[in-house]
PDB file of C-alpha atoms in Angstrom:
ATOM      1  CA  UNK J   1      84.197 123.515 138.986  1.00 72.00           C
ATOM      2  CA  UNK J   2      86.118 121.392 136.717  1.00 83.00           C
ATOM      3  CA  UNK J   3      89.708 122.508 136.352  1.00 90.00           C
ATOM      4  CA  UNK J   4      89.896 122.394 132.636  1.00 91.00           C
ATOM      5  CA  UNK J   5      87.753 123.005 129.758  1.00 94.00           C
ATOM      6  CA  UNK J   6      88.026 122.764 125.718  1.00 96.00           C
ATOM      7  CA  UNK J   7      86.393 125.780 124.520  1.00 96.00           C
ATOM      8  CA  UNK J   8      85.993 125.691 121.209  1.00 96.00           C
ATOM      9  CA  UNK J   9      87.841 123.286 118.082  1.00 97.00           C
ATOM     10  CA  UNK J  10      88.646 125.686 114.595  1.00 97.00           C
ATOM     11  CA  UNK J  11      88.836 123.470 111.730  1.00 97.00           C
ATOM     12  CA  UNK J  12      91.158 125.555 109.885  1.00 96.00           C
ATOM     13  CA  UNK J  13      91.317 123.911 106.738  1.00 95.00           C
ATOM     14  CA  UNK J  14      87.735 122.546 104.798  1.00 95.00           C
ATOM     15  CA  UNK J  15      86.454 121.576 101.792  1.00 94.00           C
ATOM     16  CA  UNK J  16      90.087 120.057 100.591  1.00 94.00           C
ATOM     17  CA  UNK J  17      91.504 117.541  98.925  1.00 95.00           C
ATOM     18  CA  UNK J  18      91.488 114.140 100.922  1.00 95.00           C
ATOM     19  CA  UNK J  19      94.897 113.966 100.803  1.00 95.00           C
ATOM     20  CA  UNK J  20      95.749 116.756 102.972  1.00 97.00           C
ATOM     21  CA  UNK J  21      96.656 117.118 106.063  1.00 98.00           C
ATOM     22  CA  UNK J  22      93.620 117.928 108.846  1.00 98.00           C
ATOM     23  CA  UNK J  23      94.285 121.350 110.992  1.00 98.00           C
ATOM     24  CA  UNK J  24      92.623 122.385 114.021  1.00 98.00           C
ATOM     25  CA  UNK J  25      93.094 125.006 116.574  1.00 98.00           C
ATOM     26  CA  UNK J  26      92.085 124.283 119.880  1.00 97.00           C
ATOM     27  CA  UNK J  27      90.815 126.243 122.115  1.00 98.00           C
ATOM     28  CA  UNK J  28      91.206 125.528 125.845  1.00 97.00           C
ATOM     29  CA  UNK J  29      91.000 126.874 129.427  1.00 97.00           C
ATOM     30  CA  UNK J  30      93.295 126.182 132.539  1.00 96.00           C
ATOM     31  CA  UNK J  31      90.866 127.071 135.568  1.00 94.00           C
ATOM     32  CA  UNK J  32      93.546 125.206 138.288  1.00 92.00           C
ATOM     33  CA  UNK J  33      96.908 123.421 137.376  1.00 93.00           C
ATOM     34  CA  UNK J  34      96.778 119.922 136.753  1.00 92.00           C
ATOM     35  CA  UNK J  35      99.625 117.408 137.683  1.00 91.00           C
ATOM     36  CA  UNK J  36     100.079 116.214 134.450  1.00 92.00           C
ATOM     37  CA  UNK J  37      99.097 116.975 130.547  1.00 94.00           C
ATOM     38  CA  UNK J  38      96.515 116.497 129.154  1.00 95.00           C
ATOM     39  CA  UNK J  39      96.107 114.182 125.749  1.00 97.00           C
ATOM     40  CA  UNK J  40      94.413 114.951 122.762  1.00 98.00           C
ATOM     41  CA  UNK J  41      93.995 111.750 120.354  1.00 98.00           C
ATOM     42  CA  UNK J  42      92.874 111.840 116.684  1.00 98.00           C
ATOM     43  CA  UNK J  43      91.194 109.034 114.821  1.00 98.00           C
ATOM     44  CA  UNK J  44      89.854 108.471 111.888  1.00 96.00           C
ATOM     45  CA  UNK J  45      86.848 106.104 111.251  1.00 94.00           C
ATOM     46  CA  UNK J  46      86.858 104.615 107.908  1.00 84.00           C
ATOM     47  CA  UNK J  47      83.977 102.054 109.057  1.00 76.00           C
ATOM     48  CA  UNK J  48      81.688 102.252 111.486  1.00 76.00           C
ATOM     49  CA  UNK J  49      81.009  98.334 111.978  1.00 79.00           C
ATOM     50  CA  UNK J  50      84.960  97.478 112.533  1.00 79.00           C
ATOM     51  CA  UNK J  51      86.813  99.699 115.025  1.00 82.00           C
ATOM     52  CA  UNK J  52      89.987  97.835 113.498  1.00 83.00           C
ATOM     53  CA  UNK J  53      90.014  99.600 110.294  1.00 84.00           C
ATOM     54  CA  UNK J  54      89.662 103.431 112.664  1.00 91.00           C
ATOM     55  CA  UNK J  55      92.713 104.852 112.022  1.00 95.00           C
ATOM     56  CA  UNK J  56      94.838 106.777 114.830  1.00 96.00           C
ATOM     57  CA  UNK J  57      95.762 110.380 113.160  1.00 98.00           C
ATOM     58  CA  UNK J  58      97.824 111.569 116.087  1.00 97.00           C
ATOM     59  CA  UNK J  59      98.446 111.918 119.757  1.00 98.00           C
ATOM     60  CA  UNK J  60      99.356 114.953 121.220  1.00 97.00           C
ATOM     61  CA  UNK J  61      99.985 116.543 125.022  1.00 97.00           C
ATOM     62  CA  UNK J  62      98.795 119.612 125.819  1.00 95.00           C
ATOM     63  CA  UNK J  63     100.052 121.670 129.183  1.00 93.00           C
ATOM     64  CA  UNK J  64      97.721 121.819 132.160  1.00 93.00           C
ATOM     65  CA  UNK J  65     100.785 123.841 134.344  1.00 93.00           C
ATOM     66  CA  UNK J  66      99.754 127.465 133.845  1.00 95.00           C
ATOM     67  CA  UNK J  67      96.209 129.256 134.640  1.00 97.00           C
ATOM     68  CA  UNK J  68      94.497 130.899 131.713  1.00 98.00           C
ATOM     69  CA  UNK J  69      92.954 130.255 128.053  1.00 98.00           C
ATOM     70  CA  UNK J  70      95.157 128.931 125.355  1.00 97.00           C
ATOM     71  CA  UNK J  71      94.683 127.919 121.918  1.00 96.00           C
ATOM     72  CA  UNK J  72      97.455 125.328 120.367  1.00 96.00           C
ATOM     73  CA  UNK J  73      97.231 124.379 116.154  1.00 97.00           C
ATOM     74  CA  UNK J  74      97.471 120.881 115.459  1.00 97.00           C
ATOM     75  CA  UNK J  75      98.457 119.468 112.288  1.00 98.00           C
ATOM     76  CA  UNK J  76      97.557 115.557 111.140  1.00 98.00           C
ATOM     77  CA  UNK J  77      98.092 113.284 108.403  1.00 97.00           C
ATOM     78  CA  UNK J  78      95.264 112.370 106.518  1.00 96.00           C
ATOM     79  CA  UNK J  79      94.124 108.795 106.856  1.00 95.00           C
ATOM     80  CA  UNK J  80      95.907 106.011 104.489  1.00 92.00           C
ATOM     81  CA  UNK J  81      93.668 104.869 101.968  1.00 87.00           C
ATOM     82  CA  UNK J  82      96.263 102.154 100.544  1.00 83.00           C
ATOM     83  CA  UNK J  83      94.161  99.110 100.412  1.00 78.00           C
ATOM     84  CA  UNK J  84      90.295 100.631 100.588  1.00 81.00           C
ATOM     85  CA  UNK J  85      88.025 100.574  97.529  1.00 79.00           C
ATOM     86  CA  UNK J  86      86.415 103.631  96.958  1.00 80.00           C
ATOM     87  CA  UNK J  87      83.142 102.927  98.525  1.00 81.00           C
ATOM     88  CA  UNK J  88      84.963 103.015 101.954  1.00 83.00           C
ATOM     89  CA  UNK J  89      86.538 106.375 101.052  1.00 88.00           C
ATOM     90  CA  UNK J  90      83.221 108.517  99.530  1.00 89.00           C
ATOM     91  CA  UNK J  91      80.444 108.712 101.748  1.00 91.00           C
ATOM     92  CA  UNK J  92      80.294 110.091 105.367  1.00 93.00           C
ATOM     93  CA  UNK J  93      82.931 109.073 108.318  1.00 94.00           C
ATOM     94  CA  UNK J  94      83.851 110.671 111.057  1.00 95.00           C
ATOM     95  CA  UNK J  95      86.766 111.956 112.560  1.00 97.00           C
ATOM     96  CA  UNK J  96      87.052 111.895 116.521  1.00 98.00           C
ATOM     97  CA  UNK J  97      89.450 114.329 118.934  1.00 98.00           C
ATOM     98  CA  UNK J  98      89.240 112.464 122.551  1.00 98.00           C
ATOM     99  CA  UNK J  99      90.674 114.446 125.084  1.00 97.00           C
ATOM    100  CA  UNK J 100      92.250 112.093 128.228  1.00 96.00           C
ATOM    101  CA  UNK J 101      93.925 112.899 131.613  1.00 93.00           C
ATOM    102  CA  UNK J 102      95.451 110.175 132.746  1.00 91.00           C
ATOM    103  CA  UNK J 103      94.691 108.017 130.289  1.00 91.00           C
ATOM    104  CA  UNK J 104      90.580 108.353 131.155  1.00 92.00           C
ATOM    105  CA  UNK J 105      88.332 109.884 128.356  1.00 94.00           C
ATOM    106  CA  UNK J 106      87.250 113.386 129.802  1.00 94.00           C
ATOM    107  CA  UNK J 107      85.049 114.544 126.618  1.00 96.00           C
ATOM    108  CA  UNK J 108      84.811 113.253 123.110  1.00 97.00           C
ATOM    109  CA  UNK J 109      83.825 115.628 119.856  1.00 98.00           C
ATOM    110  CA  UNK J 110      83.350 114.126 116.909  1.00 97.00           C
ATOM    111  CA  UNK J 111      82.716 115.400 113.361  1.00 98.00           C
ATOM    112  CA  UNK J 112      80.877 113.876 110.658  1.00 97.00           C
ATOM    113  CA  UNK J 113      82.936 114.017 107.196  1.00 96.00           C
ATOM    114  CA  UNK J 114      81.611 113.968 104.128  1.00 96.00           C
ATOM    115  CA  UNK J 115      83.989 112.751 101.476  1.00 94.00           C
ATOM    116  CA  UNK J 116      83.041 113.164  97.663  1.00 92.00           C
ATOM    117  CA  UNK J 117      84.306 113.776  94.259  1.00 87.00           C
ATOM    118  CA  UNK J 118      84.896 117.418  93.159  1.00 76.00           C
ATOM    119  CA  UNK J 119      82.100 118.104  90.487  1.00 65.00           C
ATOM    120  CA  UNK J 120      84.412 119.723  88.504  1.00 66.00           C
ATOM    121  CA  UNK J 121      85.965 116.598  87.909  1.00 64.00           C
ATOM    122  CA  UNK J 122      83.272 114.261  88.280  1.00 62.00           C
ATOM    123  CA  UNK J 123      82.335 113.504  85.056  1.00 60.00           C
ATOM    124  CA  UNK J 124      85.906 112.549  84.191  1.00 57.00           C
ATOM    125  CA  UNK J 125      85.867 110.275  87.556  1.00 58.00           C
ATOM    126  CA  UNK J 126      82.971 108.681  85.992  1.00 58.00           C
ATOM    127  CA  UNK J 127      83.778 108.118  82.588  1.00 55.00           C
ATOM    128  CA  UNK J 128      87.532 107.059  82.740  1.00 56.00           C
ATOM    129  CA  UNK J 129      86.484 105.221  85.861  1.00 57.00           C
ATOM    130  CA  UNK J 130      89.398 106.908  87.006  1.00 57.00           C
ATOM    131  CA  UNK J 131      89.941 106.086  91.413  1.00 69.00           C
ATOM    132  CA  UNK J 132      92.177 108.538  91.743  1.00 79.00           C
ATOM    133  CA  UNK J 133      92.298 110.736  95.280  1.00 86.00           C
ATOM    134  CA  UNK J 134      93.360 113.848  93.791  1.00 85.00           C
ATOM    135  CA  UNK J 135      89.708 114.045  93.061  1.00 85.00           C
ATOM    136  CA  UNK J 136      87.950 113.435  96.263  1.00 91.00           C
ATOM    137  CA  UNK J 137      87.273 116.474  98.376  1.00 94.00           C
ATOM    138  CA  UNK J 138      86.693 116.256 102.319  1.00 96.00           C
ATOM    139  CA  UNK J 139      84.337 118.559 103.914  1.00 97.00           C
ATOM    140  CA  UNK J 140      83.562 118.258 107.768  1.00 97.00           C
ATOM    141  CA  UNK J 141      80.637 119.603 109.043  1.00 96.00           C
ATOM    142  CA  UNK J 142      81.986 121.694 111.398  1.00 96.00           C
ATOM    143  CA  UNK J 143      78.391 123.082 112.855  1.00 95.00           C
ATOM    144  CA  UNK J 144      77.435 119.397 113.558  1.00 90.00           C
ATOM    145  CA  UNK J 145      79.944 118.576 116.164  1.00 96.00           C
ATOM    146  CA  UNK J 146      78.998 115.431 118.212  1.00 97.00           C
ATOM    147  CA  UNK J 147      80.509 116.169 122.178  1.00 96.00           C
ATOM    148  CA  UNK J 148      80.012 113.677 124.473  1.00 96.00           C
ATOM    149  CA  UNK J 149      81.406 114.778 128.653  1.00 93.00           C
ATOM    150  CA  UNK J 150      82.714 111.859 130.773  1.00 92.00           C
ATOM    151  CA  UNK J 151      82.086 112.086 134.605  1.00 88.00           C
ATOM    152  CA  UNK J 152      85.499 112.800 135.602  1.00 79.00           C
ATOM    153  CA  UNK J 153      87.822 114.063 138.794  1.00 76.00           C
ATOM    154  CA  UNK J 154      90.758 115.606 138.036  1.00 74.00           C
ATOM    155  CA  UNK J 155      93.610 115.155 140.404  1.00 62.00           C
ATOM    156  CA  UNK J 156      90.602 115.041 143.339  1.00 60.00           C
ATOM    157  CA  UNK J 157      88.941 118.232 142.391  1.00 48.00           C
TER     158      UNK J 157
END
């Protein structure tokens, strides 16, 4: 029985602006107390080819010290797009929560994002070829989630 499991990831704020901040709610169970925390780490991939452009969102710990199921919000920064032409901002990324105990990768869940202009405002995007953010919306497809489980031993469980 592994001593700690993330039940379920809310995204608790889609179909926004680019520019806002991501929230999630996650869901997790304490089955037996860990030594340590836990660490949740948020990054951004603007390109899949160059892991130097991903872009680290956050890094959070999380309490493994009491049994039972908890659920914690977490609140990021979007990613910077100072520097990127637009055809690295529209299009599909991904955003990535990795979830470490002592600094090894336990599981990894990944969303696709879909970034695009609002079509309320597209035809002003297009004709003033206008790059401006406040017309880019982000949806993540939250049903697709990509989870990937490491073999792992926590604290010799």
């Amino acid at each position: 029985m592994k001593p700690l499991d993330i039940l379920s990831i809310k995204v608790k704020n889609n179909f926004i602006n680019v520019e806002n901040f991501f929230v999630f709610e996650i869901f997790y169970e304490v089955k037996k107390i860990l030594k340590k925390d836990f660490e949740l780490k948020i990054t951004y991939v603007i390109s899949p080819n160059d892991k130097k452009q991903d872009q680290e969102l956050g890094v959070f710990l999380i309490s493994a010290k009491k049994l039972g199921k908890f659920k914690m919000p977490i609140t990021v920064h979007p990613p910077s797009y100072f520097n990127f032409v637009l055809e690295k901002i529209l299009g599909i990324t991904i955003i990535l929560l990795d979830f470490r105990y002592e600094n090894k990768e336990f599981i990894r869940i990944g969303y696709y994002i879909n970034n695009e202009v609002d079509l309320e405002k597209k035809d002003f995007f297009e004709t003033n070829n206008n790059f401006d953010l406040k017309y880019i919306i982000r949806k993540i497809l939250v049903n697709q989630p990509r989870i990937t489980h490491f073999p792992f031993l926590f604290d010799d469980f």
